[in-house]
């Protein structure tokens, strides 16, 4: 059996890791994981790490869940994969039935892809194609919120607004119309989150007054702008935005890739409006964190605009080889079996425990705010609590907290200087306490001598 060091060395000879300056690995080699169970990752020497970020937000019910494992083993001996054009299979059909039943009302059609960014690409293309099929080919632009993130393929990156991911590739990207985000972190003194949402809606209306005629869709991350630093906003924005999009005749794309499946306290974040988007993009937790799969749910009226004689050339053109993979769909079905009302009730208690675990951090001079939406909790670290002046990026404060936390056995990968908890729903109260204690210690350690 390989050991940690061997595997890390072999890795560094051949691999190029995502979202990584590979030179960093000279100092901090990648951590080889031998196996995982529940919230725990274990390396080759038996050292364990609590996966507090659900392996990039994909894992819902822990690693190696017996029920998902069993479903996959069964599926493996039956059908691993078949193309989805001209053919179909039971897991794909059952999953589409289940998703359309639990999604916001009216979303009755399910189109599969195989990762989050591709789901966004599908929604963008479907929206533009819908308008074209309806005789409005001029509607080809998108509106996006400041600091939003929708993935990193060129189309998805093109409707995102996080500079870190976008700037280098700007020459290759779409030019969406960028509108104020309802992000409640921007509130000025005396303002509520709802006030910020109202301001953001006013800005959206103004932008649509000018651009509505050329816009196909507005794309948002409902309730939490995750990759943009877990920035959160008031649910009233969702219903107001739905009304606004209807008024101006533009689609609303809800990218629930990160926030779907119970993360925000409800099954889907859109339920908290409540509102039904024209397109709902799902991925990540869809398969419980097992296999890549994504789905775009849409309305029957949108589907109908593509339904015509072959010669009319109205069919939607998008295909990935692994679309609707049978193993992935089966993992998703097993995951949905686990995701019940009881999960949401238990998550509510876990969310309270997460908050309580950071009680002593509230008044810390370098904590601008601790914010939370359901099972997502974020700590925004700043140089000055009053002015919210950030730390110099070169200090890599968040990264320092990450290093300290790892040495204490907790994986807390930050977003810049935002530390966050987004654990699997099977986390125990003791594990939450460990997560909280480690985050606090990590922050104290990282700040020593770096004010
Ligand atoms: N949209 C959102 C809101 C996301 O958080 C992500 C992934 N972080 C994506 C899209 C892209 O998904 P994927 O990484 O599977 O392409």
Coordinates of C-alpha atoms and ligand atoms in Angstrom, one line a residue:
X1 CA 0.0 0.0 0.0
X2 CA 1.4 3.5 -0.8
X3 CA 2.1 5.9 2.0
X4 CA 1.2 9.6 2.2
X5 CA 4.6 10.8 1.1
X6 CA 5.0 8.4 -1.9
X7 CA 1.6 9.2 -3.2
X8 CA 2.0 12.9 -2.8
X9 CA 5.4 12.7 -4.7
X10 CA 3.9 10.6 -7.5
X11 CA 1.0 13.0 -7.7
X12 CA 3.3 16.1 -8.1
X13 CA 5.1 14.4 -11.0
X14 CA 1.9 14.0 -13.1
X15 CA -1.1 15.9 -11.8
X16 CA -2.2 19.5 -12.2
X17 CA -4.7 20.3 -9.6
X18 CA -7.8 22.6 -9.9
X19 CA -7.9 26.0 -8.4
X20 CA -4.3 25.6 -7.2
X21 CA -1.0 27.4 -7.6
X22 CA 1.0 24.2 -8.0
X23 CA 4.2 25.8 -6.5
X24 CA 2.3 26.0 -3.1
X25 CA 2.6 22.2 -3.0
X26 CA 6.4 22.5 -2.6
X27 CA 5.6 23.7 0.9
X28 CA 2.3 21.9 1.5
X29 CA 2.0 18.7 -0.5
X30 CA -1.5 17.4 -1.4
X31 CA -3.1 15.2 1.3
X32 CA -3.6 11.7 0.0
X33 CA -7.0 10.3 1.1
X34 CA -7.2 6.6 1.4
X35 CA -10.8 6.3 2.4
X36 CA -13.7 8.2 3.8
X37 CA -16.8 7.6 5.9
X38 CA -19.4 9.9 7.3
X39 CA -17.9 13.3 7.7
X40 CA -14.4 11.9 7.9
X41 CA -11.6 11.7 5.4
X42 CA -8.7 9.5 6.3
X43 CA -5.2 9.5 4.9
X44 CA -2.7 6.6 4.5
X45 CA -1.4 7.0 8.1
X46 CA -4.8 7.0 9.7
X47 CA -4.9 10.8 10.2
X48 CA -8.5 12.0 9.9
X49 CA -10.0 15.3 8.6
X50 CA -13.5 16.4 9.2
X51 CA -14.9 17.4 5.8
X52 CA -16.5 20.7 7.0
X53 CA -17.1 21.9 3.4
X54 CA -18.7 18.6 2.1
X55 CA -15.9 18.2 -0.5
X56 CA -16.8 21.4 -2.4
X57 CA -20.4 21.3 -1.3
X58 CA -21.3 18.1 -3.0
X59 CA -21.7 15.7 -0.1
X60 CA -25.1 15.6 1.7
X61 CA -25.2 12.4 3.7
X62 CA -21.6 11.6 4.4
X63 CA -19.0 9.6 2.6
X64 CA -19.6 5.9 1.8
X65 CA -23.2 6.0 2.9
X66 CA -24.4 2.4 3.1
X67 CA -27.7 3.0 1.3
X68 CA -26.1 4.9 -1.6
X69 CA -23.3 2.3 -1.8
X70 CA -25.9 -0.5 -2.0
X71 CA -27.9 1.2 -4.7
X72 CA -24.8 1.8 -6.8
X73 CA -23.6 -1.8 -6.4
X74 CA -26.9 -3.0 -7.6
X75 CA -27.0 -0.6 -10.5
X76 CA -23.5 -1.5 -11.5
X77 CA -24.6 -5.1 -12.3
X78 CA -27.6 -4.0 -14.3
X79 CA -26.7 -1.0 -16.4
X80 CA -23.8 1.4 -16.0
X81 CA -24.5 3.7 -18.9
X82 CA -26.3 4.1 -22.2
X83 CA -26.6 7.2 -24.4
X84 CA -29.7 9.2 -23.7
X85 CA -30.5 10.2 -27.3
X86 CA -33.0 7.7 -28.8
X87 CA -32.7 5.6 -25.7
X88 CA -33.8 5.8 -22.1
X89 CA -33.5 3.9 -18.8
X90 CA -35.3 3.5 -15.6
X91 CA -33.1 5.6 -13.2
X92 CA -33.2 8.6 -15.7
X93 CA -37.0 8.4 -15.9
X94 CA -37.6 7.8 -12.2
X95 CA -35.2 10.7 -11.3
X96 CA -36.9 13.1 -13.7
X97 CA -40.3 12.1 -12.1
X98 CA -39.0 12.7 -8.6
X99 CA -37.3 16.0 -9.4
X100 CA -40.3 17.4 -11.2
X101 CA -42.5 16.4 -8.2
X102 CA -40.3 18.1 -5.5
X103 CA -39.1 21.2 -7.5
X104 CA -41.0 24.5 -7.3
X105 CA -44.4 24.2 -8.9
X106 CA -44.7 24.2 -12.6
X107 CA -41.2 22.8 -13.4
X108 CA -42.4 19.8 -15.3
X109 CA -39.5 19.0 -17.7
X110 CA -36.0 17.7 -16.9
X111 CA -33.0 18.0 -19.1
X112 CA -29.8 16.2 -17.9
X113 CA -26.1 17.2 -18.3
X114 CA -23.1 16.0 -16.3
X115 CA -21.8 18.9 -14.2
X116 CA -22.9 22.2 -12.8
X117 CA -21.3 24.5 -15.3
X118 CA -22.9 22.5 -18.1
X119 CA -26.3 22.9 -16.5
X120 CA -25.8 26.6 -16.6
X121 CA -24.7 26.4 -20.3
X122 CA -27.9 24.4 -21.0
X123 CA -30.1 27.0 -19.3
X124 CA -28.4 29.9 -21.1
X125 CA -28.8 28.2 -24.5
X126 CA -32.4 27.1 -23.9
X127 CA -33.4 30.6 -22.9
X128 CA -31.9 32.2 -26.1
X129 CA -33.2 29.4 -28.2
X130 CA -36.7 29.8 -26.7
X131 CA -36.8 33.4 -27.7
X132 CA -35.5 32.6 -31.2
X133 CA -38.2 29.9 -31.6
X134 CA -40.8 32.5 -30.5
X135 CA -39.7 35.0 -33.1
X136 CA -37.6 37.2 -30.8
X137 CA -34.0 36.5 -32.0
X138 CA -32.8 39.8 -30.6
X139 CA -33.0 38.5 -27.1
X140 CA -29.5 37.1 -26.6
X141 CA -28.0 38.9 -23.6
X142 CA -28.0 38.0 -19.9
X143 CA -28.2 40.0 -16.7
X144 CA -26.1 38.9 -13.8
X145 CA -25.6 40.0 -10.2
X146 CA -22.4 41.5 -9.0
X147 CA -20.2 39.0 -7.3
X148 CA -22.1 36.0 -8.7
X149 CA -20.5 32.7 -9.7
X150 CA -22.0 30.1 -12.1
X151 CA -19.2 27.9 -13.0
X152 CA -16.0 28.0 -15.1
X153 CA -16.7 26.8 -18.6
X154 CA -16.7 29.8 -20.9
X155 CA -20.4 30.3 -21.1
X156 CA -20.9 29.9 -17.3
X157 CA -17.9 31.9 -16.5
X158 CA -19.2 34.6 -18.9
X159 CA -22.3 35.2 -16.7
X160 CA -20.2 35.2 -13.5
X161 CA -18.7 38.2 -11.8
X162 CA -16.0 37.0 -9.4
X163 CA -12.9 38.8 -10.7
X164 CA -10.5 36.0 -9.5
X165 CA -12.0 33.5 -11.9
X166 CA -13.1 35.9 -14.7
X167 CA -10.5 38.6 -15.3
X168 CA -7.7 36.5 -16.9
X169 CA -10.2 35.0 -19.5
X170 CA -12.2 38.2 -20.1
X171 CA -11.4 38.4 -23.8
X172 CA -13.1 35.0 -24.3
X173 CA -16.3 35.8 -22.4
X174 CA -19.9 37.0 -22.8
X175 CA -20.6 40.5 -21.8
X176 CA -23.6 40.3 -19.4
X177 CA -25.3 43.3 -17.9
X178 CA -24.1 43.5 -14.4
X179 CA -26.6 44.6 -11.8
X180 CA -26.4 45.3 -8.0
X181 CA -26.6 42.2 -5.9
X182 CA -29.0 42.1 -2.9
X183 CA -26.0 40.9 -0.8
X184 CA -26.9 42.0 2.7
X185 CA -23.3 42.6 3.7
X186 CA -23.6 45.9 1.8
X187 CA -26.2 47.3 4.2
X188 CA -25.4 50.7 5.6
X189 CA -26.1 51.7 9.1
X190 CA -29.8 51.4 10.0
X191 CA -30.5 49.4 6.8
X192 CA -32.0 45.9 6.9
X193 CA -31.3 43.0 4.6
X194 CA -34.8 43.6 3.1
X195 CA -33.9 47.3 2.4
X196 CA -30.8 46.1 0.4
X197 CA -33.0 43.7 -1.5
X198 CA -35.4 46.5 -2.4
X199 CA -32.5 48.7 -3.6
X200 CA -31.3 45.8 -5.7
X201 CA -34.7 45.3 -7.2
X202 CA -34.9 49.1 -8.1
X203 CA -31.4 48.7 -9.8
X204 CA -32.7 45.7 -11.7
X205 CA -35.8 47.5 -12.9
X206 CA -33.6 50.4 -14.1
X207 CA -31.3 48.1 -16.0
X208 CA -34.3 46.2 -17.5
X209 CA -35.9 49.5 -18.6
X210 CA -32.8 50.1 -20.8
X211 CA -31.9 46.5 -21.8
X212 CA -35.1 44.4 -21.4
X213 CA -35.7 44.1 -25.1
X214 CA -32.3 42.5 -25.7
X215 CA -32.2 40.3 -22.6
X216 CA -33.0 36.6 -22.7
X217 CA -32.7 35.9 -18.9
X218 CA -31.6 37.1 -15.5
X219 CA -29.4 34.5 -13.7
X220 CA -29.1 34.3 -10.0
X221 CA -27.8 32.1 -7.1
X222 CA -30.9 32.1 -4.9
X223 CA -30.2 33.3 -1.3
X224 CA -26.5 32.6 -1.1
X225 CA -23.7 33.8 -3.5
X226 CA -21.5 30.9 -2.5
X227 CA -18.2 31.2 -4.4
X228 CA -18.4 35.0 -4.1
X229 CA -17.7 34.5 -0.3
X230 CA -21.0 33.0 1.0
X231 CA -22.7 36.4 0.7
X232 CA -26.4 36.1 1.7
X233 CA -29.6 38.0 1.0
X234 CA -33.2 38.4 2.0
X235 CA -35.7 35.9 0.5
X236 CA -38.0 38.8 -0.5
X237 CA -35.7 39.5 -3.4
X238 CA -36.7 36.2 -5.0
X239 CA -40.4 37.0 -5.3
X240 CA -39.8 40.6 -6.3
X241 CA -37.3 39.5 -9.0
X242 CA -39.8 36.9 -10.3
X243 CA -42.4 39.7 -10.7
X244 CA -39.9 42.0 -12.3
X245 CA -38.8 39.4 -14.8
X246 CA -42.5 38.7 -15.7
X247 CA -43.1 42.4 -16.1
X248 CA -40.2 42.9 -18.5
X249 CA -40.7 39.6 -20.4
X250 CA -37.3 38.0 -19.5
X251 CA -36.5 34.5 -18.1
X252 CA -35.3 33.9 -14.6
X253 CA -32.6 31.2 -14.2
X254 CA -32.1 30.0 -10.6
X255 CA -28.7 28.4 -10.2
X256 CA -29.3 26.2 -7.2
X257 CA -26.3 24.0 -8.0
X258 CA -24.8 24.9 -4.6
X259 CA -27.9 25.7 -2.5
X260 CA -30.3 23.1 -3.6
X261 CA -31.3 19.9 -1.7
X262 CA -31.9 21.4 1.8
X263 CA -28.7 23.5 2.1
X264 CA -30.6 26.7 2.9
X265 CA -33.2 25.1 5.3
X266 CA -35.8 24.4 2.6
X267 CA -35.6 21.7 -0.1
X268 CA -34.8 24.4 -2.6
X269 CA -33.8 28.0 -1.9
X270 CA -36.4 29.2 -4.4
X271 CA -39.1 27.8 -2.1
X272 CA -38.2 30.6 0.3
X273 CA -39.5 33.3 -2.0
X274 CA -41.5 31.4 -2.9
X275 CA -41.0 31.6 -6.6
X276 CA -40.8 29.3 -9.6
X277 CA -37.9 30.2 -11.9
X278 CA -38.1 29.5 -15.7
X279 CA -35.0 27.3 -15.4
X280 CA -33.7 25.6 -12.2
X281 CA -30.1 24.3 -12.4
X282 CA -29.2 21.5 -10.1
X283 CA -26.0 19.5 -9.6
X284 CA -23.5 18.9 -6.7
X285 CA -25.7 17.4 -3.9
X286 CA -28.0 15.9 -6.5
X287 CA -26.0 12.6 -6.3
X288 CA -25.2 13.0 -2.6
X289 CA -21.6 13.8 -3.7
X290 CA -21.0 10.5 -5.4
X291 CA -21.0 11.1 -9.2
X292 CA -21.1 14.0 -11.6
X293 CA -24.6 14.8 -12.8
X294 CA -26.7 17.8 -13.4
X295 CA -30.3 18.7 -14.3
X296 CA -32.1 21.7 -15.7
X297 CA -35.7 21.8 -14.9
X298 CA -38.0 24.0 -16.9
X299 CA -41.7 24.8 -17.6
X300 CA -43.9 23.0 -20.0
X301 CA -44.5 26.3 -21.9
X302 CA -40.7 26.5 -22.6
X303 CA -40.6 22.9 -23.7
X304 CA -43.6 23.5 -26.0
X305 CA -41.7 26.2 -27.9
X306 CA -39.2 23.6 -29.1
X307 CA -41.8 20.9 -29.9
X308 CA -42.4 21.0 -33.7
X309 CA -42.1 19.0 -36.9
X310 CA -38.4 17.9 -37.4
X311 CA -38.2 20.1 -40.5
X312 CA -39.0 23.3 -38.5
X313 CA -35.4 23.0 -37.0
X314 CA -36.6 24.0 -33.5
X315 CA -35.1 21.1 -31.5
X316 CA -32.8 21.9 -28.6
X317 CA -29.2 21.1 -29.5
X318 CA -27.0 20.2 -26.6
X319 CA -25.5 16.8 -25.7
X320 CA -22.8 15.5 -23.4
X321 CA -21.7 11.9 -23.7
X322 CA -22.4 11.1 -20.1
X323 CA -25.8 12.9 -20.0
X324 CA -28.2 11.2 -17.6
X325 CA -25.6 8.5 -16.7
X326 CA -27.4 5.5 -15.1
X327 CA -25.1 5.1 -12.1
X328 CA -25.3 8.8 -11.4
X329 CA -29.1 8.9 -11.7
X330 CA -29.3 5.9 -9.4
X331 CA -27.1 7.6 -6.8
X332 CA -29.4 10.6 -7.0
X333 CA -32.5 8.4 -6.4
X334 CA -30.8 6.9 -3.3
X335 CA -29.9 10.4 -2.1
X336 CA -33.5 11.6 -2.6
X337 CA -34.7 8.6 -0.6
X338 CA -32.6 9.9 2.3
X339 CA -33.7 13.5 1.9
X340 CA -36.9 13.7 3.9
X341 CA -38.8 16.2 6.0
X342 CA -36.9 14.7 9.0
X343 CA -33.6 15.7 7.4
X344 CA -34.7 19.3 7.2
X345 CA -35.9 19.3 10.8
X346 CA -32.7 17.8 12.0
X347 CA -30.7 20.3 9.9
X348 CA -32.5 23.1 11.7
X349 CA -31.1 21.8 15.0
X350 CA -27.6 21.3 13.5
X351 CA -27.7 24.8 12.1
X352 CA -28.4 26.2 15.5
X353 CA -25.6 24.2 17.0
X354 CA -23.2 25.5 14.3
X355 CA -24.1 29.0 15.3
X356 CA -23.8 28.3 19.0
X357 CA -20.3 26.8 18.4
X358 CA -19.0 30.2 17.4
X359 CA -20.7 32.3 20.1
X360 CA -17.4 33.5 21.5
X361 CA -16.3 34.8 18.1
X362 CA -19.1 37.2 17.6
X363 CA -17.3 40.2 19.2
X364 CA -13.9 39.4 17.8
X365 CA -12.3 42.6 16.4
X366 CA -11.4 40.9 13.1
X367 CA -14.8 39.3 12.5
X368 CA -17.0 41.6 10.4
X369 CA -19.9 39.3 10.7
X370 CA -21.0 35.7 11.2
X371 CA -23.9 35.0 8.8
X372 CA -25.9 31.9 8.2
X373 CA -28.6 30.5 5.9
X374 CA -29.6 27.0 7.0
X375 CA -26.6 24.7 6.8
X376 CA -24.3 27.3 5.4
X377 CA -22.4 29.5 8.0
X378 CA -19.8 32.0 7.1
X379 CA -17.2 34.1 9.1
X380 CA -16.0 37.2 7.3
X381 CA -12.5 38.1 8.6
X382 CA -11.5 41.7 8.2
X383 CA -8.6 44.0 9.3
X384 CA -11.1 46.5 10.9
X385 CA -14.4 45.4 12.2
X386 CA -15.8 49.0 12.1
X387 CA -14.8 50.0 8.5
X388 CA -14.8 46.4 7.3
X389 CA -11.4 47.1 5.6
X390 CA -10.2 43.7 4.4
X391 CA -6.8 42.3 5.1
X392 CA -4.1 42.6 2.5
X393 CA -4.6 39.7 0.2
X394 CA -0.8 38.9 0.3
X395 CA -1.3 38.0 4.0
X396 CA -3.4 35.0 2.9
X397 CA -5.1 35.0 6.3
X398 CA -7.8 32.6 5.3
X399 CA -5.2 30.2 4.0
X400 CA -3.4 30.4 7.3
X401 CA -6.6 29.5 9.2
X402 CA -7.0 26.6 6.8
X403 CA -3.4 25.3 7.6
X404 CA -4.0 25.6 11.3
X405 CA -7.4 23.8 11.1
X406 CA -5.9 21.0 9.0
X407 CA -3.3 20.4 11.7
X408 CA -6.2 20.0 14.1
X409 CA -8.0 17.6 11.8
X410 CA -10.7 19.8 10.3
X411 CA -10.9 20.7 6.6
X412 CA -12.0 24.3 6.4
X413 CA -11.0 25.5 2.9
X414 CA -11.7 29.3 2.8
X415 CA -12.9 31.6 0.1
X416 CA -10.3 34.4 0.5
X417 CA -10.7 35.5 4.0
X418 CA -14.2 34.0 4.5
X419 CA -14.1 30.8 6.5
X420 CA -17.3 28.8 6.3
X421 CA -19.0 25.6 7.5
X422 CA -21.1 23.7 4.9
X423 CA -20.9 20.1 6.4
X424 CA -22.6 16.9 5.4
X425 CA -26.1 16.6 7.1
X426 CA -24.9 13.6 9.0
X427 CA -22.6 15.6 11.2
X428 CA -23.0 15.0 14.9
X429 CA -23.2 17.7 17.7
X430 CA -19.8 16.7 19.0
X431 CA -18.3 17.0 15.5
X432 CA -19.9 20.5 15.2
X433 CA -18.3 21.4 18.5
X434 CA -14.9 20.3 17.2
X435 CA -15.5 22.2 13.9
X436 CA -16.4 25.4 15.9
X437 CA -13.5 25.1 18.3
X438 CA -11.0 24.4 15.6
X439 CA -12.2 27.4 13.5
X440 CA -11.9 29.7 16.5
X441 CA -8.4 28.4 17.4
X442 CA -7.3 28.6 13.8
X443 CA -8.4 32.2 13.5
X444 CA -6.6 33.1 16.7
X445 CA -3.5 31.4 15.6
X446 CA -3.6 32.9 12.1
X447 CA -4.1 36.4 13.5
X448 CA -1.1 36.2 15.9
X449 CA 1.4 38.8 14.8
X450 CA -0.7 39.7 11.7
X451 CA -2.7 42.7 12.6
Ligands
LIG1 N1 -23.0 27.3 -10.0 C1 -22.8 27.5 -8.7 C2 -23.7 28.4 -7.9 C3 -21.7 26.8 -8.1 O1 -21.4 27.0 -6.8 C4 -20.9 26.0 -8.9 C5 -19.7 25.2 -8.4 N2 -19.0 25.7 -7.3 C6 -21.2 25.8 -10.3 C7 -22.3 26.5 -10.8 C8 -20.4 25.0 -11.2 O2 -20.5 23.6 -11.0 P1 -19.4 22.6 -11.4 O3 -18.2 22.9 -10.6 O4 -20.0 21.3 -11.2 O5 -19.1 22.9 -12.9

